[in-house]
mmCIF file of C-alpha atoms in Angstrom:
data_model
loop_
_atom_site.group_PDB
_atom_site.id
_atom_site.type_symbol
_atom_site.label_atom_id
_atom_site.label_comp_id
_atom_site.label_asym_id
_atom_site.label_seq_id
_atom_site.Cartn_x
_atom_site.Cartn_y
_atom_site.Cartn_z
ATOM 1 C CA MET M 71 0.000 0.000 0.000
ATOM 2 C CA LYS M 72 1.376 3.378 -1.027
ATOM 3 C CA ILE M 73 1.180 6.268 1.461
ATOM 4 C CA THR M 74 1.407 9.785 -0.010
ATOM 5 C CA LYS M 75 1.770 13.023 1.975
ATOM 6 C CA LEU M 76 0.122 15.851 0.049
ATOM 7 C CA GLY M 77 0.303 18.676 2.593
ATOM 8 C CA LEU M 78 -2.258 21.511 2.403
ATOM 9 C CA GLN M 79 -4.412 21.076 -0.713
ATOM 10 C CA ASN M 80 -7.538 22.548 -2.277
ATOM 11 C CA TYR M 81 -10.526 20.291 -1.531
ATOM 12 C CA THR M 82 -12.143 20.206 -4.969
ATOM 13 C CA GLN M 83 -8.837 19.607 -6.760
ATOM 14 C CA THR M 84 -7.999 16.719 -4.423
ATOM 15 C CA TRP M 85 -11.495 15.290 -4.886
ATOM 16 C CA ALA M 86 -11.039 15.418 -8.690
ATOM 17 C CA SER M 87 -7.669 13.662 -8.306
ATOM 18 C CA MET M 88 -9.306 10.874 -6.254
ATOM 19 C CA GLN M 89 -11.999 10.420 -8.895
ATOM 20 C CA ALA M 90 -9.396 10.272 -11.665
ATOM 21 C CA PHE M 91 -7.242 7.772 -9.744
ATOM 22 C CA SER M 92 -10.258 5.559 -9.079
ATOM 23 C CA ALA M 93 -11.495 5.723 -12.684
ATOM 24 C CA ASN M 94 -8.088 4.876 -14.131
ATOM 25 C CA ARG M 95 -6.912 2.190 -11.717
ATOM 26 C CA GLN M 96 -6.418 -1.341 -13.000
ATOM 27 C CA VAL M 97 -6.998 -4.741 -11.398
ATOM 28 C CA ASP M 98 -3.435 -4.752 -10.038
ATOM 29 C CA THR M 99 -3.179 -1.043 -9.105
ATOM 30 C CA GLU M 100 -1.710 -0.655 -5.625
ATOM 31 C CA ASP M 101 -4.059 0.737 -2.961
ATOM 32 C CA GLU M 102 -3.134 4.196 -1.664
ATOM 33 C CA LEU M 103 -3.637 6.358 1.425
ATOM 34 C CA TRP M 104 -3.374 10.111 0.890
ATOM 35 C CA ILE M 105 -2.505 12.319 3.882
ATOM 36 C CA VAL M 106 -3.822 15.848 3.425
ATOM 37 C CA GLU M 107 -5.099 18.992 5.116
ATOM 38 C CA HIS M 108 -7.571 21.413 3.538
ATOM 39 C CA PRO M 109 -8.152 25.170 3.865
ATOM 40 C CA PRO M 110 -11.417 25.901 5.751
ATOM 41 C CA ILE M 111 -14.391 24.314 3.962
ATOM 42 C CA PHE M 112 -17.733 22.680 4.741
ATOM 43 C CA THR M 113 -18.478 19.554 2.706
ATOM 44 C CA GLN M 114 -21.977 18.160 2.313
ATOM 45 C CA GLY M 115 -22.472 14.417 1.738
ATOM 46 C CA ILE M 116 -24.448 13.021 -1.170
ATOM 47 C CA SER M 117 -27.652 12.683 0.873
ATOM 48 C CA GLY M 118 -26.889 15.759 2.946
ATOM 49 C CA LYS M 119 -29.730 18.041 4.012
ATOM 50 C CA ALA M 120 -29.434 21.805 3.668
ATOM 51 C CA GLU M 121 -30.975 22.432 7.105
ATOM 52 C CA HIS M 122 -27.835 21.048 8.770
ATOM 53 C CA LEU M 123 -25.998 24.219 7.729
ATOM 54 C CA LEU M 124 -27.175 26.500 10.535
ATOM 55 C CA GLN M 125 -25.278 29.660 9.693
ATOM 56 C CA HIS M 126 -23.731 31.054 6.511
ATOM 57 C CA SER M 127 -20.237 32.515 6.668
ATOM 58 C CA ASP M 128 -17.330 33.209 4.349
ATOM 59 C CA ILE M 129 -16.354 29.522 4.568
ATOM 60 C CA PRO M 130 -17.364 27.821 1.298
ATOM 61 C CA VAL M 131 -19.811 24.915 1.204
ATOM 62 C CA VAL M 132 -19.166 22.156 -1.349
ATOM 63 C CA GLN M 133 -21.591 19.409 -2.353
ATOM 64 C CA SER M 134 -19.509 16.229 -2.346
ATOM 65 C CA ASP M 135 -20.191 12.678 -3.570
ATOM 66 C CA ARG M 136 -19.197 10.927 -0.327
ATOM 67 C CA GLY M 137 -21.624 9.367 2.110
ATOM 68 C CA GLY M 138 -22.789 11.176 5.224
ATOM 69 C CA GLN M 139 -24.024 14.660 6.041
ATOM 70 C CA ILE M 140 -22.169 17.954 6.510
ATOM 71 C CA THR M 141 -18.767 18.306 8.133
ATOM 72 C CA TYR M 142 -15.953 20.837 8.426
ATOM 73 C CA HIS M 143 -12.333 20.638 7.285
ATOM 74 C CA ALA M 144 -9.513 23.050 8.142
ATOM 75 C CA PRO M 145 -5.766 23.107 8.793
ATOM 76 C CA GLY M 146 -4.896 21.141 11.923
ATOM 77 C CA GLN M 147 -7.337 18.394 10.983
ATOM 78 C CA LEU M 148 -5.757 15.208 9.661
ATOM 79 C CA ILE M 149 -7.479 13.800 6.592
ATOM 80 C CA VAL M 150 -6.644 10.360 5.237
ATOM 81 C CA TYR M 151 -8.190 9.499 1.886
ATOM 82 C CA CYS M 152 -8.553 5.755 1.404
ATOM 83 C CA LEU M 153 -8.200 4.576 -2.190
ATOM 84 C CA ILE M 154 -8.881 0.907 -1.571
ATOM 85 C CA ASP M 155 -10.044 -1.965 -3.814
ATOM 86 C CA LEU M 156 -12.638 -3.619 -1.560
ATOM 87 C CA LYS M 157 -13.481 -6.238 -4.169
ATOM 88 C CA ARG M 158 -9.870 -7.426 -4.230
ATOM 89 C CA LEU M 159 -9.747 -7.487 -0.423
ATOM 90 C CA GLY M 160 -13.020 -9.393 -0.286
ATOM 91 C CA ILE M 161 -14.669 -7.017 2.195
ATOM 92 C CA GLY M 162 -17.729 -4.786 2.069
ATOM 93 C CA VAL M 163 -18.038 -1.087 2.855
ATOM 94 C CA LYS M 164 -19.363 -1.721 6.394
ATOM 95 C CA LYS M 165 -16.255 -3.760 7.192
ATOM 96 C CA MET M 166 -14.057 -1.023 5.714
ATOM 97 C CA VAL M 167 -15.741 1.609 7.905
ATOM 98 C CA SER M 168 -15.242 -0.635 10.939
ATOM 99 C CA LEU M 169 -11.522 -1.068 10.139
ATOM 100 C CA MET M 170 -11.106 2.709 9.830
ATOM 101 C CA GLU M 171 -12.797 3.230 13.212
ATOM 102 C CA MET M 172 -10.666 0.512 14.826
ATOM 103 C CA ALA M 173 -7.465 2.098 13.496
ATOM 104 C CA ILE M 174 -8.410 5.521 14.909
ATOM 105 C CA ILE M 175 -9.349 4.013 18.279
ATOM 106 C CA GLU M 176 -6.006 2.161 18.437
ATOM 107 C CA VAL M 177 -3.993 5.308 17.672
ATOM 108 C CA LEU M 178 -5.908 7.345 20.261
ATOM 109 C CA SER M 179 -5.317 4.619 22.852
ATOM 110 C CA HIS M 180 -1.544 5.005 22.284
ATOM 111 C CA HIS M 181 -2.016 8.563 23.577
ATOM 112 C CA ASN M 182 -4.080 7.376 26.569
ATOM 113 C CA ILE M 183 -7.333 8.629 25.048
ATOM 114 C CA HIS M 184 -10.241 6.227 25.502
ATOM 115 C CA SER M 185 -12.620 6.446 22.536
ATOM 116 C CA GLN M 186 -15.515 4.480 21.126
ATOM 117 C CA THR M 187 -17.947 4.135 18.239
ATOM 118 C CA LYS M 188 -21.695 4.744 18.271
ATOM 119 C CA ASN M 189 -24.298 2.466 16.745
ATOM 120 C CA GLY M 190 -25.736 3.979 13.578
ATOM 121 C CA ALA M 191 -23.439 7.027 13.726
ATOM 122 C CA PRO M 192 -20.130 6.279 11.958
ATOM 123 C CA GLY M 193 -17.084 7.959 13.440
ATOM 124 C CA VAL M 194 -15.129 7.940 16.679
ATOM 125 C CA TYR M 195 -16.183 9.642 19.913
ATOM 126 C CA VAL M 196 -14.546 10.640 23.197
ATOM 127 C CA GLU M 197 -17.042 10.935 26.073
ATOM 128 C CA GLY M 198 -19.802 11.591 23.522
ATOM 129 C CA ALA M 199 -17.896 14.270 21.588
ATOM 130 C CA LYS M 200 -16.931 13.499 18.009
ATOM 131 C CA ILE M 201 -13.196 13.452 17.278
ATOM 132 C CA ALA M 202 -13.214 11.679 13.892
ATOM 133 C CA ALA M 203 -15.658 11.653 10.976
ATOM 134 C CA LEU M 204 -15.905 9.078 8.188
ATOM 135 C CA GLY M 205 -17.366 9.275 4.700
ATOM 136 C CA LEU M 206 -16.652 7.011 1.739
ATOM 137 C CA LYS M 207 -17.681 6.745 -1.880
ATOM 138 C CA VAL M 208 -17.649 3.255 -3.399
ATOM 139 C CA LYS M 209 -17.560 2.911 -7.181
ATOM 140 C CA ASN M 210 -16.928 -0.400 -8.955
ATOM 141 C CA GLY M 211 -15.942 -1.939 -5.628
ATOM 142 C CA ARG M 212 -13.289 0.715 -4.947
ATOM 143 C CA THR M 213 -13.350 3.442 -2.332
ATOM 144 C CA TYR M 214 -12.321 7.051 -2.262
ATOM 145 C CA HIS M 215 -12.805 9.849 0.308
ATOM 146 C CA GLY M 216 -12.039 8.593 3.825
ATOM 147 C CA LEU M 217 -11.666 9.973 7.331
ATOM 148 C CA SER M 218 -10.932 13.200 9.170
ATOM 149 C CA LEU M 219 -9.413 13.334 12.660
ATOM 150 C CA ASN M 220 -9.417 16.577 14.639
ATOM 151 C CA VAL M 221 -5.855 17.101 15.873
ATOM 152 C CA ASP M 222 -5.145 20.777 16.599
ATOM 153 C CA MET M 223 -7.541 23.130 14.809
ATOM 154 C CA ASP M 224 -10.043 25.922 15.350
ATOM 155 C CA LEU M 225 -13.206 23.994 16.238
ATOM 156 C CA SER M 226 -15.497 27.050 16.368
ATOM 157 C CA PRO M 227 -16.891 26.709 12.789
ATOM 158 C CA PHE M 228 -18.419 23.367 13.818
ATOM 159 C CA SER M 229 -20.994 25.551 15.623
ATOM 160 C CA HIS M 230 -22.249 26.656 12.172
ATOM 161 C CA ILE M 231 -23.482 23.136 11.412
ATOM 162 C CA ASN M 232 -25.133 20.064 12.859
ATOM 163 C CA PRO M 233 -21.950 17.966 12.606
ATOM 164 C CA CYS M 234 -22.648 14.895 10.488
ATOM 165 C CA GLY M 235 -26.351 15.730 10.765
ATOM 166 C CA TYR M 236 -26.587 15.531 14.575
ATOM 167 C CA GLN M 237 -28.064 18.480 16.428
ATOM 168 C CA ASP M 238 -25.983 19.789 19.350
ATOM 169 C CA LEU M 239 -23.259 17.186 18.764
ATOM 170 C CA ALA M 240 -20.110 18.241 20.610
ATOM 171 C CA VAL M 241 -16.753 17.950 18.869
ATOM 172 C CA THR M 242 -13.297 17.562 20.357
ATOM 173 C CA GLN M 243 -9.671 17.201 19.270
ATOM 174 C CA LEU M 244 -6.424 15.620 20.376
ATOM 175 C CA ALA M 245 -4.826 18.933 21.391
ATOM 176 C CA ASP M 246 -7.553 19.414 24.027
ATOM 177 C CA LEU M 247 -7.101 15.901 25.404
ATOM 178 C CA THR M 248 -3.339 15.438 25.581
ATOM 179 C CA ASP M 249 -0.059 17.357 25.295
ATOM 180 C CA ASN M 250 2.713 17.568 22.696
ATOM 181 C CA ILE M 251 0.625 16.443 19.733
ATOM 182 C CA LYS M 252 2.036 16.888 16.236
ATOM 183 C CA ILE M 253 -0.168 16.242 13.221
ATOM 184 C CA GLY M 254 2.712 14.643 11.293
ATOM 185 C CA THR M 255 3.276 12.099 14.049
ATOM 186 C CA ILE M 256 -0.424 11.240 14.229
ATOM 187 C CA ALA M 257 -0.553 10.961 10.419
ATOM 188 C CA ASN M 258 2.284 8.425 10.434
ATOM 189 C CA GLU M 259 0.750 6.419 13.280
ATOM 190 C CA LEU M 260 -2.717 6.357 11.743
ATOM 191 C CA THR M 261 -1.678 5.441 8.199
ATOM 192 C CA GLN M 262 0.590 2.636 9.444
ATOM 193 C CA THR M 263 -2.233 1.307 11.643
ATOM 194 C CA LEU M 264 -4.747 1.559 8.801
ATOM 195 C CA LYS M 265 -2.323 -0.209 6.482
ATOM 196 C CA LYS M 266 -1.980 -3.028 9.026
ATOM 197 C CA TYR M 267 -5.759 -3.422 9.414
ATOM 198 C CA VAL M 268 -6.713 -3.157 5.759
ATOM 199 C CA THR M 269 -3.991 -5.380 4.301
ATOM 200 C CA ARG M 270 -4.577 -7.981 7.027
ATOM 201 C CA SER M 271 -8.242 -8.207 6.085
#
């Protein structure tokens, strides 16, 4: 599995790159994980409802083709895009989502943060507050989009939305839960853990 660090990138350009990669990949194309951060942007999932945007601001809103409702991306949030051939792995999208959640939970546990999942609400939570959001697109048995983990960012724009479609859902981040957190370190830990889970499946 190839792991690529892209740095700070425009959301729509990265999305177009994921679509192109997925459309052009062959049966033997290596799976990839892309590590990226985005400038401030709200993204709305394919079945997203407009009423979950509570307040308009100068932060752009983009209609995306991933699953899920509305979420927020900004510098200091780790995004890992998962370009995975599920058909080749022999797993379904629910299993893939579960593996992503397990990888996040394992990494957080290394930093003495106890986290969990919620039935019917994909993502990872710490004492009821959301720390990681998930949203995938599956086309021809292959995924793109992925996960976002709040590391050390300005969380205030989350108040402009119902995060992931949930009213009054609190959000949190690693920097508020532990000391000496660097996004690059977390990126390395999470992609290596994801690689272990996904290739083992």
